XYZ file of C-alpha atoms in Angstrom:
312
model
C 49.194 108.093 114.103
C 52.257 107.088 112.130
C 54.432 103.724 113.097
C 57.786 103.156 112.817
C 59.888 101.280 114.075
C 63.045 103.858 114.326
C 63.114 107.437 114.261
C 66.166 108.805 113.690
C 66.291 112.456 115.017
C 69.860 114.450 113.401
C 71.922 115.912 110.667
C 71.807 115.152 106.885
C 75.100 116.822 104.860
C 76.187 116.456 101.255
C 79.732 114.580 101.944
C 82.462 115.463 100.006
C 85.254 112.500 100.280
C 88.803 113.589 99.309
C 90.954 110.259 99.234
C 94.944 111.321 100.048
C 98.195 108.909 101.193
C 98.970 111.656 104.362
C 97.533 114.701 105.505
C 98.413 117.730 103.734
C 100.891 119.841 106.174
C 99.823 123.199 106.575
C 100.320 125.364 103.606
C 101.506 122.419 101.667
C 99.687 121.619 98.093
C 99.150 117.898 97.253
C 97.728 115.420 95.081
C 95.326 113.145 95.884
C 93.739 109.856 95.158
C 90.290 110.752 94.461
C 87.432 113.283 95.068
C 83.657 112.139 94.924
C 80.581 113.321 96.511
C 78.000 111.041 98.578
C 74.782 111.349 101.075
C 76.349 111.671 104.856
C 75.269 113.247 108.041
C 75.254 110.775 111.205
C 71.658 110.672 111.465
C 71.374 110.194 107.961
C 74.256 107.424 108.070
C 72.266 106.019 111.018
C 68.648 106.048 109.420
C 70.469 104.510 106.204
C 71.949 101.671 108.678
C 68.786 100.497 110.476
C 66.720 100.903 107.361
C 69.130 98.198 105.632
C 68.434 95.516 108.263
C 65.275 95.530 107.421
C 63.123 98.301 109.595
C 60.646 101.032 109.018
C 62.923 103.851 109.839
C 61.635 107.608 109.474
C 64.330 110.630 109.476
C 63.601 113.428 111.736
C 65.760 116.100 109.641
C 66.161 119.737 108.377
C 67.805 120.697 104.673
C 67.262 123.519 102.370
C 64.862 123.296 99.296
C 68.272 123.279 96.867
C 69.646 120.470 95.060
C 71.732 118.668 97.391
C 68.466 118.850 99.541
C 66.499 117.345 97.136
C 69.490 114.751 96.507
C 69.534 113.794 99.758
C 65.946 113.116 100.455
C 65.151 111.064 97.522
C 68.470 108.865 98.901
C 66.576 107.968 101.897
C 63.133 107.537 99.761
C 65.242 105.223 97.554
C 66.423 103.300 100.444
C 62.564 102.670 101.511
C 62.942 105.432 104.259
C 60.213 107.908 105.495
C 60.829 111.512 104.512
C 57.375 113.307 105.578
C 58.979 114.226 108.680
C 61.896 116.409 107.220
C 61.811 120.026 107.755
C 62.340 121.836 104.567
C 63.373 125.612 104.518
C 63.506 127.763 101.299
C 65.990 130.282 103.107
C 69.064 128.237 103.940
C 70.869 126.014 102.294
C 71.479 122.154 102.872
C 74.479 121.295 105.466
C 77.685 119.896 104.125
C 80.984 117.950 105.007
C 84.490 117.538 103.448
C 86.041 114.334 104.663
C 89.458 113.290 104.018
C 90.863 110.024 104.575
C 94.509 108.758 104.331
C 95.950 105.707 103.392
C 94.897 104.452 106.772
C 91.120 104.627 106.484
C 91.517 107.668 108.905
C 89.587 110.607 108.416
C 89.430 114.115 108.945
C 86.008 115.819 108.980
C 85.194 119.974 108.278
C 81.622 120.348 108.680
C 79.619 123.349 107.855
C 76.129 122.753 110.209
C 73.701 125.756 108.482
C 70.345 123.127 108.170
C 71.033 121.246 110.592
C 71.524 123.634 113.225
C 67.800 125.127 111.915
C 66.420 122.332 113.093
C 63.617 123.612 115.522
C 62.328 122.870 119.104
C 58.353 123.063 117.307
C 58.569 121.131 114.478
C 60.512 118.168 116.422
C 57.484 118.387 118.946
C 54.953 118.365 115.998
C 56.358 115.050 114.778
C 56.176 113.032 117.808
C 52.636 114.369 118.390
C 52.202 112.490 114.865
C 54.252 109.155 115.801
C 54.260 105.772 117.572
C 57.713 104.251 117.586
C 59.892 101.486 119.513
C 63.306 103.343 119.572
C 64.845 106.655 118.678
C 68.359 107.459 117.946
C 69.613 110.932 118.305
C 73.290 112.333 117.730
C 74.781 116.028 118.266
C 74.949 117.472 115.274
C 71.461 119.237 114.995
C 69.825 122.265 117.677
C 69.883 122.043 120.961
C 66.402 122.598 121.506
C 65.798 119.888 118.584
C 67.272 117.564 120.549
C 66.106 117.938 124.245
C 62.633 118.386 122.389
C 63.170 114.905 120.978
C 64.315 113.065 124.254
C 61.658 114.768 126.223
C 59.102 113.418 124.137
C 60.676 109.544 123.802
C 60.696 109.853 127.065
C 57.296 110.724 127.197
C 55.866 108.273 125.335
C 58.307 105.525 126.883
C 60.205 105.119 123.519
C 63.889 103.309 124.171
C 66.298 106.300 123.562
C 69.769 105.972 122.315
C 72.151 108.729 122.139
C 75.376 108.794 120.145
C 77.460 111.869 121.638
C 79.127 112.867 118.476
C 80.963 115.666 118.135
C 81.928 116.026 121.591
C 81.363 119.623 121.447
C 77.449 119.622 121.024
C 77.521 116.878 124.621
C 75.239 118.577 127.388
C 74.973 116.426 130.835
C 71.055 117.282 130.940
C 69.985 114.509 127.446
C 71.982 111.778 129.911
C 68.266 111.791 132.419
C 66.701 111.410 129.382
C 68.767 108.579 127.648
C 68.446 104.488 128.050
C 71.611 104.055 126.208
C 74.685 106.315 125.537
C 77.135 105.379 123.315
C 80.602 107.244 123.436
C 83.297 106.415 121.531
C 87.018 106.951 123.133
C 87.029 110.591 122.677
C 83.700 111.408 123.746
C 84.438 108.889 126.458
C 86.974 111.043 127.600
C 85.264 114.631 127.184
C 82.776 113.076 129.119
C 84.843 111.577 132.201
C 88.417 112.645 131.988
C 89.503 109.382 131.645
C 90.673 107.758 128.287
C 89.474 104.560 127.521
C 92.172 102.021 126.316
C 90.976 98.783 128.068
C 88.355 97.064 129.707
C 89.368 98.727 133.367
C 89.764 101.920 131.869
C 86.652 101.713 129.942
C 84.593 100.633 133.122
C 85.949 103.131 135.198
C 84.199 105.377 132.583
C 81.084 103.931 132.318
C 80.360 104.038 136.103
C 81.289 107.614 135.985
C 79.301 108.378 132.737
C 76.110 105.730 134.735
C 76.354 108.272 137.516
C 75.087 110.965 135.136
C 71.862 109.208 135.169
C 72.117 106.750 131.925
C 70.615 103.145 132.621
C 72.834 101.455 129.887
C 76.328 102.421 128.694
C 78.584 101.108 125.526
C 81.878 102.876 125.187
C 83.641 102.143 122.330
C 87.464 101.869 122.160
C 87.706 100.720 118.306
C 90.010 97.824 117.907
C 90.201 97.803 120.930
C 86.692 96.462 121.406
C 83.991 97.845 123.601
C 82.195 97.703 126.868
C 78.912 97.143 128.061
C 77.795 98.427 131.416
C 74.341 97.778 132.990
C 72.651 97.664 136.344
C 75.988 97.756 138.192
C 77.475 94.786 135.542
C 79.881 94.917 132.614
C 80.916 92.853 129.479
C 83.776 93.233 126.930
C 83.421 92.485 123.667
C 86.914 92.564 121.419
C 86.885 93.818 117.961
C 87.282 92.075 114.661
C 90.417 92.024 113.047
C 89.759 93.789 110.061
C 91.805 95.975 107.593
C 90.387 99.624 107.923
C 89.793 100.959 104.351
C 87.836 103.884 106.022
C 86.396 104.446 109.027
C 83.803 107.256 107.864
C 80.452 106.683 109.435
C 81.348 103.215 110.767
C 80.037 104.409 114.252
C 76.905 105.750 112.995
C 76.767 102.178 111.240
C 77.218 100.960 114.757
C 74.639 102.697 116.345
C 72.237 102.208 113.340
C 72.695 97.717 113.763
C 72.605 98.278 117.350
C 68.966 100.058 117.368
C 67.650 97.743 114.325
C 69.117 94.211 116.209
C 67.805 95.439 119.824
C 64.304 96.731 119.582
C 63.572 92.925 117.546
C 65.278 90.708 119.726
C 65.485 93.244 123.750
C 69.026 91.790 124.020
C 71.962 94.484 124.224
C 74.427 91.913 124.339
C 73.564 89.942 121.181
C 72.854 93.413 119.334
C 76.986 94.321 120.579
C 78.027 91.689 118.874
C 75.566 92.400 116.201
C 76.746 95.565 115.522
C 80.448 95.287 115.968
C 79.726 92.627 112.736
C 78.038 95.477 110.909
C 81.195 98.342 111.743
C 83.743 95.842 110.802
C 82.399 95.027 107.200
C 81.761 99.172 107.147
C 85.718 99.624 108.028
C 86.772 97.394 105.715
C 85.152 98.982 102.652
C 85.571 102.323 100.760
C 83.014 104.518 100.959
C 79.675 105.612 102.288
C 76.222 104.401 102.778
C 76.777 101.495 100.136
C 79.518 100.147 102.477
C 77.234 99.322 104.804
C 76.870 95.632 104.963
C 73.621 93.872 104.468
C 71.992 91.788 106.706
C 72.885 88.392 105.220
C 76.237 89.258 104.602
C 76.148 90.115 108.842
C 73.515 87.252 109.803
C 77.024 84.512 107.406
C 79.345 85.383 109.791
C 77.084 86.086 113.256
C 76.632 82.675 114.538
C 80.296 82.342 114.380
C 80.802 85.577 116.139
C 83.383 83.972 119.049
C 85.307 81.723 116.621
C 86.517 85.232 114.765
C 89.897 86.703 114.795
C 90.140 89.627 117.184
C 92.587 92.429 118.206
């Protein structure tokens, strides 16, 4: 039996970044700053995230035996992360993402899903017949059946299970009974409850609807506009950093990534918040993918003067 600390169960894509000052309008030909290509995918951001603070992450993947498969695997092997547990196919090619981001660190995000989506019910079964580990973290961008497999088996084996509903269009209610944290950003938030999060009232109005659904522990996260903790009938805001957003790209997955790595060490949601809110802010304020992710000293300098910071 194989330990871990983290599995990370979701999508790896070949990003494509496309740096412009505004958004093309439609039909309109621009210019723009830059075009490079990097590892993405939010399980793959996430499994990146937790494996920099220091844990024995293993990703719980599917690409295609090409070269942007084979790039993206020996990323994670170079960044000390467990690849036995990827699901390789010969007949389809690896998943991919075109992200463009204006002058505000705002993004834009065309996905095409192919691997990801051939992620299957059996071999995601196979793997936790295989493993021992203390959390998992699971997103929406890989099969249905992938994922329910996943959760039934954390749950299972009485793994802690945190679930990142991103995109909002892969959400189904049923992973909730399975789930000991959700965390939604505004959007999702939203999709989820009808209800928009913009405050602290707003945003616990949300999570008692979304705690309802059968989740034990909620985070909804309203950007600079901080998030909110909600737990056995309880709640605690945390405000954001005031930080100049470069790009936002994967700071969510690096989030959720701190959050799991900080948590499953120290069983304390609230310091692994303000953890992780630490970890996104140095992510936003950076250009750039899985080498803007802070490390943990650079987090662990500025952490024990966490309520002394600036905020929005």
């Amino acid at each position: 039996m194989s330990q871990y600390d983290i599995a990370v169960l979701g999508s790896m894509n070949m990003d494509i970044f496309v740096q412009v000052k505004d958004f093309p309008k439609n039909g309109e030909n621009s210019f723009c700053e830059g075009i490079f290509p990097a590892p993405g995918g939010k399980g793959n951001n996430q499994a990146v995230s937790a494996a920099k603070f220091g844990k024995k992450v293993t990703m719980i993947g599917c690409i295609g035996n090409d070269s942007a498969g084979k790039q993206l695997k020996e990323n994670l092997e170079n960044r000390n992360i467990d690849t036995s547990n990827l699901l390789i196919l010969d007949d389809i090619i690896t998943s991919s993402c075109c992200a463009i981001i204006d002058k505000n660190g705002d993004n834009t995000l065309l996905v095409n899903m192919t691997a990801n989506l051939a992620l299957s019910e059996a071999h995601v079964t196979n793997v936790f017949n295989k493993i021992d580990v203390k959390a998992l973290l699971v997103q929406m961008e890989t099969s249905k059946e992938s994922i329910l497999a996943g959760l039934k088996a954390a749950k299972k084996k009485g793994i802690f299970t945190i679930i990142d509903p991103a995109p909002v269009n892969g959400i189904d209610e049923q992973y909730f009974h399975y789930a000991d944290l959700i965390v939604p950003n505004s959007n999702e938030t939203k999709f989820i409850t009808n209800i928009e999060p913009t405050d602290e009232a707003s945003a616990l109005e949300a999570a008692k609807i979304i705690a309802d659904k059968g989740v034990k522990n909620v985070i909804v996260k309203m950007g600079q506009n901080g998030c909110l903790l909600y737990q056995k009938g309880h709640s605690q805001f945390y405000p954001s950093m005031k930080v100049k957003a470069v790009d936002t790209v994967g700071a969510g997955d690096c989030f959720a990534g701190a959050l799991a790595s900080h948590f499953i060490e120290h069983d304390d949601l609230d310091a692994a918040i303000k953890f992780a809110h630490i970890a996104a802010g140095f992510k936003v304020s950076r250009f750039g993918g899985h080498d803007a992710i802070p490390t943990l000293a650079e987090i662990n300098s500025v952490l024990t003067k966490y309520t002394e910071l600036s905020y929005v």
